[in-house]
Coordinates of C-alpha atoms and ligand atoms in Angstrom, one line a residue:
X1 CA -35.4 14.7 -60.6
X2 CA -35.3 12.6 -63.5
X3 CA -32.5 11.0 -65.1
X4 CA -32.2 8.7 -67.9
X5 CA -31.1 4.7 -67.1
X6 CA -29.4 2.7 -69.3
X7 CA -31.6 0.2 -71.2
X8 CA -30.4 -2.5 -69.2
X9 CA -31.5 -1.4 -65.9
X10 CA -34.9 -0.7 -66.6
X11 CA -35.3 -4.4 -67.6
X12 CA -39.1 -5.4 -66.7
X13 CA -37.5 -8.8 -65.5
X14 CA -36.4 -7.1 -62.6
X15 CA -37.7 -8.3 -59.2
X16 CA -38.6 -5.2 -57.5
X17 CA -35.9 -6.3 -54.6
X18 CA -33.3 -6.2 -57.7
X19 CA -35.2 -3.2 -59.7
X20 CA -32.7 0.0 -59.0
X21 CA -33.4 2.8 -57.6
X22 CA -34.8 5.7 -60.4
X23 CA -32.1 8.5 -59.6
X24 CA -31.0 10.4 -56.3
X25 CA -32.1 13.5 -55.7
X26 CA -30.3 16.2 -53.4
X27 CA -31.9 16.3 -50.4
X28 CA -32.0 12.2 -50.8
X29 CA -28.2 12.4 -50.4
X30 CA -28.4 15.4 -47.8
X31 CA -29.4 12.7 -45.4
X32 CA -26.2 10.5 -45.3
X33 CA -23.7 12.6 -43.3
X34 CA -19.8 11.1 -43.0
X35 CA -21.3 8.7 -40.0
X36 CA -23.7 7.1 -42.5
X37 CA -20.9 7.1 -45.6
X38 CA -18.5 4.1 -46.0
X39 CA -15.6 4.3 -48.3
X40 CA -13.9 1.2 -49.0
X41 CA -11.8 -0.6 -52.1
X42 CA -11.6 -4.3 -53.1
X43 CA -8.4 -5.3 -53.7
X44 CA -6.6 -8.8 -54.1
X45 CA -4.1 -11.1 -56.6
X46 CA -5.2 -11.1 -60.1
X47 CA -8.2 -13.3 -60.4
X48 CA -8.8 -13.8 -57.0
X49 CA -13.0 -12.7 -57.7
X50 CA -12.8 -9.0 -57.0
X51 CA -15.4 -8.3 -59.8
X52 CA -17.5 -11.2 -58.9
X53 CA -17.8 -10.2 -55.6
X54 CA -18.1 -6.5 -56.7
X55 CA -21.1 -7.8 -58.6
X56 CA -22.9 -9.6 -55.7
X57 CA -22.3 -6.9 -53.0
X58 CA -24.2 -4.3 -56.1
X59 CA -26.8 -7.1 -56.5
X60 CA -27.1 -7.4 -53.0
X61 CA -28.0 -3.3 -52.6
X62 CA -30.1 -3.5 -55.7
X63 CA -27.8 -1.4 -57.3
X64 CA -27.9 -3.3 -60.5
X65 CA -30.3 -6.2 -61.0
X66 CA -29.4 -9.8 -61.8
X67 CA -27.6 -11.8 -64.4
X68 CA -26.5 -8.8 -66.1
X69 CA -24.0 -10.5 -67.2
X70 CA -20.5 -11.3 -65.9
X71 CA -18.6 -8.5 -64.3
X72 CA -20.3 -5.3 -64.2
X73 CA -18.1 -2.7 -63.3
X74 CA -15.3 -4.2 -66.3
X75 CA -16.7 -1.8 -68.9
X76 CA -13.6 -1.5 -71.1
X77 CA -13.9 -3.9 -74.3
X78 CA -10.3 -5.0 -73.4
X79 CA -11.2 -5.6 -69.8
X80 CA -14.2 -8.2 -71.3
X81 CA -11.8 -9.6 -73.8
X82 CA -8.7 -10.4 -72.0
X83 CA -10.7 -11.1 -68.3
X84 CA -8.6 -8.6 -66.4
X85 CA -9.7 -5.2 -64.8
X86 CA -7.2 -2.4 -65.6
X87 CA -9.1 0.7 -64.4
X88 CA -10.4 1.2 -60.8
X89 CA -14.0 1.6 -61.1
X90 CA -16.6 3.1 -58.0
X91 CA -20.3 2.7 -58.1
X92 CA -22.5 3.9 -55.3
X93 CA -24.3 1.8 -53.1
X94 CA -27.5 2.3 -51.0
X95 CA -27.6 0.0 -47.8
X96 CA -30.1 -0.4 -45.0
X97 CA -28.0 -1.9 -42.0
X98 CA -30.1 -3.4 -39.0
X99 CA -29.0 -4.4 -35.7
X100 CA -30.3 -5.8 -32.8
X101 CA -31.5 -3.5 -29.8
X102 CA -30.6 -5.4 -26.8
X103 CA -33.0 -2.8 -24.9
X104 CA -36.0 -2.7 -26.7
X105 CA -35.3 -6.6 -27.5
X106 CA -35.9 -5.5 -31.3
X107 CA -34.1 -3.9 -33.8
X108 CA -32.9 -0.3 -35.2
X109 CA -31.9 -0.4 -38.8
X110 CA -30.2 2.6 -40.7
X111 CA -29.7 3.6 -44.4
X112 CA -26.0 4.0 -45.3
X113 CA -24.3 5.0 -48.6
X114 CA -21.4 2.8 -49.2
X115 CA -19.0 3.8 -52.5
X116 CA -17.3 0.7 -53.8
X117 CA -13.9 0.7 -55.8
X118 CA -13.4 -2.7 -57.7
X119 CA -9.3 -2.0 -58.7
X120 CA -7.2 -4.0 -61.0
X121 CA -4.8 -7.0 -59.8
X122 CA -2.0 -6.7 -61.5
X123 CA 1.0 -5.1 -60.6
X124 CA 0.8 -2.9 -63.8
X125 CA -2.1 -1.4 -62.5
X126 CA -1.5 -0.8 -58.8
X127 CA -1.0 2.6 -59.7
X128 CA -4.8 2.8 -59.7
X129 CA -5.1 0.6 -56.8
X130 CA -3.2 3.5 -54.8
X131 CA -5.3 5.9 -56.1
X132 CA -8.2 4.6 -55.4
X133 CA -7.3 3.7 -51.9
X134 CA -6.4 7.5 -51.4
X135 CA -10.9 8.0 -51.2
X136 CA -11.1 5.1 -49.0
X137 CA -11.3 4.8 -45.1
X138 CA -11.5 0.4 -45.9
X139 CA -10.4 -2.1 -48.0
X140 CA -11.9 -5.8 -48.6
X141 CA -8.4 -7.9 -48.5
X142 CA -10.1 -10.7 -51.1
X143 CA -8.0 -13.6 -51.5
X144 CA -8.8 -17.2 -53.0
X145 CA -9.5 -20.1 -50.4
X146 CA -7.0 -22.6 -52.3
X147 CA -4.5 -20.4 -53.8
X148 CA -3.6 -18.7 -50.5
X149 CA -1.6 -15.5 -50.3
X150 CA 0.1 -14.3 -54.0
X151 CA 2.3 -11.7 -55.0
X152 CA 0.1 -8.8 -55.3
X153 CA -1.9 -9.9 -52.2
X154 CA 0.8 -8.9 -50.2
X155 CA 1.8 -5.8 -52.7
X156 CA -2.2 -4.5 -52.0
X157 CA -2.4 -5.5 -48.7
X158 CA 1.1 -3.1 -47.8
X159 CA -0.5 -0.4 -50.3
X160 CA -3.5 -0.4 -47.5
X161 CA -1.7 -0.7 -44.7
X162 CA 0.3 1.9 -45.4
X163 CA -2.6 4.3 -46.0
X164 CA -4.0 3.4 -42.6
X165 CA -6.8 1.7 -44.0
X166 CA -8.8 -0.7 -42.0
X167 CA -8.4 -3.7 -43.8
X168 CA -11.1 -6.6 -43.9
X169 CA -9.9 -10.1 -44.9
X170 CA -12.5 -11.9 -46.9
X171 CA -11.4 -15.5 -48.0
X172 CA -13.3 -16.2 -51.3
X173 CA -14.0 -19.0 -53.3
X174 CA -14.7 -21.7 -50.8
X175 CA -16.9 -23.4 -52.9
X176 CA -13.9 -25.0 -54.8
X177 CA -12.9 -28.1 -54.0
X178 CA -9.3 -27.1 -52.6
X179 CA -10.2 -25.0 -51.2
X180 CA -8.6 -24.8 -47.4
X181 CA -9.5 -21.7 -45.5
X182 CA -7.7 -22.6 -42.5
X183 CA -4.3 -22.6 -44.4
X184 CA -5.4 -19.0 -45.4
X185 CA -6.3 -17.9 -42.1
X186 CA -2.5 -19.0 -40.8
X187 CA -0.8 -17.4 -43.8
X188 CA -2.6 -14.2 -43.1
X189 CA -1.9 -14.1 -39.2
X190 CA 1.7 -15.4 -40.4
X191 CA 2.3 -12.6 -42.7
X192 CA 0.3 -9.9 -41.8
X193 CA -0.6 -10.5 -38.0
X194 CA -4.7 -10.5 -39.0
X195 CA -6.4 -12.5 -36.2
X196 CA -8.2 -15.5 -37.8
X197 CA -11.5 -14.2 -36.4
X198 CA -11.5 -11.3 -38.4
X199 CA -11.7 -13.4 -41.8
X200 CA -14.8 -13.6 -43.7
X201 CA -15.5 -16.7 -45.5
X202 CA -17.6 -16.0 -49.1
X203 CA -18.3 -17.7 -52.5
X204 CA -19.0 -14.8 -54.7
X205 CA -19.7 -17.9 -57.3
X206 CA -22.7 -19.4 -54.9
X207 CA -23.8 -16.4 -53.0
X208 CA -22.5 -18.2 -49.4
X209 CA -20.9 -16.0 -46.5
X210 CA -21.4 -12.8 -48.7
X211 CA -24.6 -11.5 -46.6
X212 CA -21.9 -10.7 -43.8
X213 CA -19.7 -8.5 -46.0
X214 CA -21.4 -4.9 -45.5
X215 CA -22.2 -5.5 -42.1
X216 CA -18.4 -5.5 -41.4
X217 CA -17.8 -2.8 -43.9
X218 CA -20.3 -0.3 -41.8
X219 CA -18.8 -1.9 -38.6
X220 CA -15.2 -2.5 -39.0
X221 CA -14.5 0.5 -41.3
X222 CA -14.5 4.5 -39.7
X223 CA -16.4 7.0 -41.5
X224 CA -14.7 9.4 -43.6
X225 CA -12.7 12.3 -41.6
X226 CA -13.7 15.7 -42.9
X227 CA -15.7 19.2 -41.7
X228 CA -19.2 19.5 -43.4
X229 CA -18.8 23.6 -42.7
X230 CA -15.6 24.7 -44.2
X231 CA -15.5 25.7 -47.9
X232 CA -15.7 23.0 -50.4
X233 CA -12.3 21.2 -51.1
X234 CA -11.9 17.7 -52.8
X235 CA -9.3 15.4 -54.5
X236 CA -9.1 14.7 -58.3
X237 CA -8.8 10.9 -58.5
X238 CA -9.2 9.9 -61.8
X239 CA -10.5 11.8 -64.8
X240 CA -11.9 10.7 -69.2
X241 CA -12.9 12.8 -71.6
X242 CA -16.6 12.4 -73.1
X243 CA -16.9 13.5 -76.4
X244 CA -20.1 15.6 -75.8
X245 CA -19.6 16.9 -71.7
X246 CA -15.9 17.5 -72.1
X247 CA -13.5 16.3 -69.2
X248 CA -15.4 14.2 -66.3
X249 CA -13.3 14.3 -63.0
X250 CA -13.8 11.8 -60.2
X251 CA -13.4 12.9 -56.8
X252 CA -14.0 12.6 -52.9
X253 CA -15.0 15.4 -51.5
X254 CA -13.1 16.0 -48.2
X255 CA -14.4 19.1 -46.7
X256 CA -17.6 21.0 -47.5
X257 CA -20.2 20.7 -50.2
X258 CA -20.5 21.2 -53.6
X259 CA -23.7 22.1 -55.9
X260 CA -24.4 22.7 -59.2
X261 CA -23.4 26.3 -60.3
X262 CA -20.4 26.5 -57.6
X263 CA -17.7 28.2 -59.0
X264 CA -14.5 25.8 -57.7
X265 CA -10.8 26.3 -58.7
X266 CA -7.7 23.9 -59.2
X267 CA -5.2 24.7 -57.1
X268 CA -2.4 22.7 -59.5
X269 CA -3.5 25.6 -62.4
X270 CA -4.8 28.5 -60.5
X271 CA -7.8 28.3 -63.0
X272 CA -11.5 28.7 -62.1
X273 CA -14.8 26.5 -63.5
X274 CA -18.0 26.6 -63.0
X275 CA -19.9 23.4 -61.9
X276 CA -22.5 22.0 -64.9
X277 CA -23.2 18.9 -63.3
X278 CA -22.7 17.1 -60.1
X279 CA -23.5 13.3 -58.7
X280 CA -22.6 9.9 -58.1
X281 CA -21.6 6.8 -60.5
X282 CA -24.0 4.5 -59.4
X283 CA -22.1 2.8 -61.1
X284 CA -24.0 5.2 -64.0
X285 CA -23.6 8.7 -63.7
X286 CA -26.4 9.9 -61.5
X287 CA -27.0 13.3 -61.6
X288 CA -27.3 14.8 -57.9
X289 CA -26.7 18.2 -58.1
X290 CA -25.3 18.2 -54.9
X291 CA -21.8 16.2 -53.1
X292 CA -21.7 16.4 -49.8
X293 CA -18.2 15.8 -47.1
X294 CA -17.2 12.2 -47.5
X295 CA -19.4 11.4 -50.7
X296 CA -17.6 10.6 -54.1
X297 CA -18.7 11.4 -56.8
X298 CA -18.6 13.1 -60.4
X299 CA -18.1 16.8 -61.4
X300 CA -18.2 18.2 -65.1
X301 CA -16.3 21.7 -64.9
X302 CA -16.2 22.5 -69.0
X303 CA -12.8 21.6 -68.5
X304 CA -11.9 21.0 -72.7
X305 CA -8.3 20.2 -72.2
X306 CA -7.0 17.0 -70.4
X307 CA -4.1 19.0 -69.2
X308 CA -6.6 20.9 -66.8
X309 CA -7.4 17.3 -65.2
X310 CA -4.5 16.8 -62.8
X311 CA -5.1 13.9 -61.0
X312 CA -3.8 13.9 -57.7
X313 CA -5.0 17.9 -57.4
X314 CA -7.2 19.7 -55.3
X315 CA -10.6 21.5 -56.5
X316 CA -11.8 24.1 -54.2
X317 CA -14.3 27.1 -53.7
X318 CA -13.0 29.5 -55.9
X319 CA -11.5 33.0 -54.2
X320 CA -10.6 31.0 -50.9
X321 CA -7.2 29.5 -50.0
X322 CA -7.1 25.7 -48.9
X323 CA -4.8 23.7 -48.0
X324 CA -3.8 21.1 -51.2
X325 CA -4.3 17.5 -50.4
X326 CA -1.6 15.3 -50.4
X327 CA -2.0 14.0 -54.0
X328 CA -0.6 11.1 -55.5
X329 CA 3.4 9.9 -55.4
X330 CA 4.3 10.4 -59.2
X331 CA 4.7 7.4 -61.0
X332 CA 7.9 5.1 -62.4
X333 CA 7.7 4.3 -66.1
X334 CA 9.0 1.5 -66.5
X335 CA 9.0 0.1 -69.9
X336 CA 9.0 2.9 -72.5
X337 CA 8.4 3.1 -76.7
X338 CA 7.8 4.3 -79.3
X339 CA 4.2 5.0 -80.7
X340 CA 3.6 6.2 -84.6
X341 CA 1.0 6.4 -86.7
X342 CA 0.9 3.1 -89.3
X343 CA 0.1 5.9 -92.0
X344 CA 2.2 9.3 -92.0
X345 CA -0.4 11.5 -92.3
X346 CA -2.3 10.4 -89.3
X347 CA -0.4 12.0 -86.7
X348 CA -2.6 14.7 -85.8
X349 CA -5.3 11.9 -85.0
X350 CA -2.9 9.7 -83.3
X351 CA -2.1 13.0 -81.5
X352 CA -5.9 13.9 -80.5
X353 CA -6.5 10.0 -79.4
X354 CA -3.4 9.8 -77.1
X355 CA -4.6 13.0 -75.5
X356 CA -7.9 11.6 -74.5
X357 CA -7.1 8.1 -73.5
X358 CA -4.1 9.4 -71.5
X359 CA -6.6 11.5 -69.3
X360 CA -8.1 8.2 -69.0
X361 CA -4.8 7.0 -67.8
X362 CA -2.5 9.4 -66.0
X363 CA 0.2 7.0 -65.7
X364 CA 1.2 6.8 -69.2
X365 CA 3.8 9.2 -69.9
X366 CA 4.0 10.9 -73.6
X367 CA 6.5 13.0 -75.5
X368 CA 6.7 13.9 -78.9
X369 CA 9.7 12.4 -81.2
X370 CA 10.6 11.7 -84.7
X371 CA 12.3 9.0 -86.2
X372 CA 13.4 9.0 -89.7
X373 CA 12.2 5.8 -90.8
X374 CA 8.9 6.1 -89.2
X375 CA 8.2 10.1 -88.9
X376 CA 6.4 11.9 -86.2
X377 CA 5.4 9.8 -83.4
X378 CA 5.3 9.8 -79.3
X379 CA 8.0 7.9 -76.9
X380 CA 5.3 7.1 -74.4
X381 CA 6.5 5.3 -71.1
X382 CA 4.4 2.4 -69.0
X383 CA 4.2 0.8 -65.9
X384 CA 4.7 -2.8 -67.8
X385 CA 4.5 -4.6 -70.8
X386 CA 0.9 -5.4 -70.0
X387 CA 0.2 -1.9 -69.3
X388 CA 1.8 -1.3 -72.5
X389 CA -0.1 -3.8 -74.6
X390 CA -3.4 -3.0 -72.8
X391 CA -3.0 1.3 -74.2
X392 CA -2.5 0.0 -77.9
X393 CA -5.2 -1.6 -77.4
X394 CA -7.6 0.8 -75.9
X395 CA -5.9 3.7 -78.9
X396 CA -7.2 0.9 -81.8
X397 CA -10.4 -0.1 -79.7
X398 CA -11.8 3.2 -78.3
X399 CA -10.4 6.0 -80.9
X400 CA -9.9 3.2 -84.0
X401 CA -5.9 4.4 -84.1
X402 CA -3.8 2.2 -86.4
X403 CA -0.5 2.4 -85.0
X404 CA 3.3 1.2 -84.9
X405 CA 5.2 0.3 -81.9
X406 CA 8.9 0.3 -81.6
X407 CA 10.4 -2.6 -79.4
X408 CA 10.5 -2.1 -76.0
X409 CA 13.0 -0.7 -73.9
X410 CA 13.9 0.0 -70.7
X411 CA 15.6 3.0 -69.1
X412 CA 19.0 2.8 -69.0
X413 CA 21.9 5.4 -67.1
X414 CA 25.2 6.0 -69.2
X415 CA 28.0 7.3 -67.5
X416 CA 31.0 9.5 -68.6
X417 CA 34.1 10.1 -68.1
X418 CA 33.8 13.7 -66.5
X419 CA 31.1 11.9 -64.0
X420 CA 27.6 13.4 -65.8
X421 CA 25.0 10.9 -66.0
X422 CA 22.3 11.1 -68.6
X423 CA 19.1 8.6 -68.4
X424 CA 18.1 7.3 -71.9
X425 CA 14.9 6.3 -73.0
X426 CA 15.2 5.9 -76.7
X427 CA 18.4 4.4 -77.9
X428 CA 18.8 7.0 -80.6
X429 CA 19.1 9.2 -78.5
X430 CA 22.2 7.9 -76.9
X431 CA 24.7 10.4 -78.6
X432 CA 28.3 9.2 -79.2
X433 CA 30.3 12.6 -78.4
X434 CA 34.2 12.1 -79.8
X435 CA 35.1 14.4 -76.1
X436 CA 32.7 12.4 -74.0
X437 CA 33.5 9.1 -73.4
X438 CA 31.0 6.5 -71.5
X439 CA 32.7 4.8 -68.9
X440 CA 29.4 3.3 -67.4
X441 CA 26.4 2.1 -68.0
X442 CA 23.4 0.9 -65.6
X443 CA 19.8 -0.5 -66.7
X444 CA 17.1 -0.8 -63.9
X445 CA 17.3 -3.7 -61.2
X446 CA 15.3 -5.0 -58.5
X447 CA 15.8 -6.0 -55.0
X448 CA 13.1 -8.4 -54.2
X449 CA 11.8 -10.2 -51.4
X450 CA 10.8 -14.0 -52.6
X451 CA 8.1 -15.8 -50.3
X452 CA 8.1 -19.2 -51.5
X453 CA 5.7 -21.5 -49.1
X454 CA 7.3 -24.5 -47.2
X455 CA 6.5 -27.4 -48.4
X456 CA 6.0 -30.7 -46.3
X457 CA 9.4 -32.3 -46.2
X458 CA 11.6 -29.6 -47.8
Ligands
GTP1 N1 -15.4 -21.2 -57.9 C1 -15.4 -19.9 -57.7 N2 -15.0 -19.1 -58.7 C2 -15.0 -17.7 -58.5 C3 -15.5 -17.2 -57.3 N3 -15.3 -15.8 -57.4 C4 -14.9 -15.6 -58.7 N4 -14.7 -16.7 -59.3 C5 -14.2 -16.9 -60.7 O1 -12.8 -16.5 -60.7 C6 -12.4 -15.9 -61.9 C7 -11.8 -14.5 -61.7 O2 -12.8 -13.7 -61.1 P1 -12.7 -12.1 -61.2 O3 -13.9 -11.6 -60.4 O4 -12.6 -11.6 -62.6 O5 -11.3 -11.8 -60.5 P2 -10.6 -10.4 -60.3 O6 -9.9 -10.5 -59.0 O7 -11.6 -9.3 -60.4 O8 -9.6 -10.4 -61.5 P3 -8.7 -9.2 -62.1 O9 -9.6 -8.0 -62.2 O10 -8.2 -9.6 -63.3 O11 -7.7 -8.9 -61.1 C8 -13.7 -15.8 -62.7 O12 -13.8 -16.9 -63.6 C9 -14.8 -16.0 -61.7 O13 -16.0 -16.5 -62.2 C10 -15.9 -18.0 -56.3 O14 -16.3 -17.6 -55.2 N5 -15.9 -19.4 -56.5

């Protein structure tokens, strides 16, 4: 079947090692059952090299050729511009593993399809790092040879424990002068009990250590649980709208298969679509027309409103009764403000863009209000200020939406005098009743565990 590749990839500089591979067709992906699938996530501190070494291991596999530039899967403009990856991405990988036969005194080798998930660092984000750990059986535990263990390290590393992941340590950037693997090795034994053997030791800068990485991913990480024979049933982890194909869902598909003209049904909404197109992001979208038990993968329903798009839910064969997935803990906003459009009369675009990009980004929260100096606008709540800064950006960037923020707030709990409680997120609309008064008043605190290392001496 033919599909169409980006420019880029059908570069003639390609080496045909590097050159990828011209679309998958059905019965191609037919012959990876769950025991030759690997799901696994790379996650890590900000800036620890996730993306680099996302970028090797799909050089590696020939996914993508060569010096395509830095960080492949960081597609947003304001991932490029600010350095930072703030959605979880997923790209396909074809791998052929070989071992030695201690028998024959050769060696077998296998094709395996391994689905990467590159996921932001930063604690604003980790709300996709959970998401995307939810398709995973693995996840690479990256963390830089001289900075040691950081904050989110150990934020990640609990997100993956507590999903029952297998978890692979890889200690990165050992081509750096300071760096001091050996330190690492004790802090991770120290603080998460990982036996020093287990760490892999990789320069996603110079290349060294990383030929060991998928070997442990196919050998350290189980296949993904889930009955090829039942009716198809998947979870919806992340979802954008495309101006021309409507809403694209992600998913893994957990039981069953699904093709092209299935007709599949959300069990959040009751409501039944029919299947246009199937495949894989590899990292492209790859039309497949097929997604077999364990595979991830793309589906394009028709779906026209973003509403329809829950992520978290489960899509199933339509007129059959499943039981829904666990979904996806619902998310704290944090921070919250006000969004209106710089001119008046741009509301019903403002309106249109914040649709789309928030089915880009679930964990935004949106309602409508009005101010009187500034009209018709949104109170739209975030994990963070960076979360915050980073969907301005994306509603100027991606949909060219001039807008106005309000300052920031957090949400706060009055108090009054006949006990009720009422949460505010928008100081006006803290109402002063003359019967009512406020005898209490509570904004958001933290109890926090600091790690601070020991120093020599101290
Ligand atoms: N010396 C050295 N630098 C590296 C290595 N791996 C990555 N880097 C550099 O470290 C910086 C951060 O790398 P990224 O891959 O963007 O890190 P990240 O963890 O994906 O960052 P976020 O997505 O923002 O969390 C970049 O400047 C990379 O070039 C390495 O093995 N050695």
């Amino acid at each position: 079947r033919a599909i169409v590749l980006p420019e880029r990839l059908l570069s003639s500089q390609a080496s045909p090692e590097h050159r990828p591979r011209p679309g998958v067709s059905a019965s191609e992906l037919g012959q990876y059952p769950p025991e030759r699938i690997r799901n696994f996530s790379i996650i890590a501190h900000v800036d620890h090299g996730k993306s680099t070494l996302a970028d090797r291991l799909l050089e590696l596999t020939g996914t993508i050729q060569k010096g395509h530039g830095a960080q492949y899967l960081d597609k947003l403009q304001v991932e490029k511009e600010r350095g930072i990856t703030v959605k979880a991405q997923t790209a396909t990988m074809f791998y052929k593993h070989t071992v030695e036969n201690p028998e024959s005194h050769g060696t077998d080798s296998s094709s395996y399809l391994l689905n990467l998930i590159d996921t932001p660092g930063h604690v604003d984000f980790s709300y996709e790092v959970s998401r995307s750990l939810a398709a995973c059986q693995g996840a690479l535990l990256v963390v830089d040879a001289a900075q040691g263990v950081q904050a989110q390290t150990i934020a990640n590393f609990y997100l993956a424990f507590e999903s029952n992941l297998s978890i692979i340590p890889v200690i990165n950037k050992i081509d750096q002068p300071t760096a001091d693997p050996d330190n690492v090795k004790a802090q991770l034994k120290r603080l998460f009990d990982i036996d020093p053997s287990e760490a892999l030791l990789t320069s996603a800068k110079t290349g060294q250590g990383l030929s060991q990485v998928l070997p442990a991913v196919i050998e350290r990480i189980p296949c993904p649980p889930g009955n090829c024979d039942s009716p198809v049933r998947m979870l919806l982890l992340d979802s954008y709208y495309d101006e021309y194909k409507g809403v694209i869902c992600h998913v893994a598909i957990v039981d069953g298969a699904m093709r092209k003209g299935d007709k599949i049904s959300s069990a959040a909404t009751g409501r039944t679509y029919e299947v246009f197109d199937v495949g894989i992001m590899h990292p492209e979208l790859t039309p497949t027309g097929v997604l077999y038990t364990g595979q991830v993968g793309y589906v394009i329903t028709g779906m026209r409103s973003t509403k329809e798009a829950r992520i978290g839910d489960t899509l199933h064969q339509a007129k059959t009764i499943v039981e829904p997935l666990p979904g996806f803990k619902p998310v704290r906003h944090m921070v919250f403000s006000g969004v209106y459009p710089a001119d008046g009369s741009d509301f019903e675009a403002l309106s249109h863009a914040i649709e789309k990009l928030t089915c880009n980004d679930a964990s935004v929260s949106v309602t409508k209000e009005t101010s009187t100096a500034l009209g018709m606008g949104f109170r739209c709540g975030f994990l963070g200020l960076l979360h915050m800064d980073v969907f301005h950006q994306r509603l100027e960037q991606e949909y060219g939406a001039q807008v106005i923020s309000t300052i920031p707030t957090v949400p706060y709990i009055f108090e009054y005098g006949d006990e009720s409680k009422v949460q505010i997120e928008n100081p006006a609309a803290l109402s002063f009743n003359a019967g009512k008064r406020i005898t209490a008043c509570w904004e958001p605190t933290v109890i926090a565990t600091i790690i601070i290392p020991s120093m020599l001496g101290l």
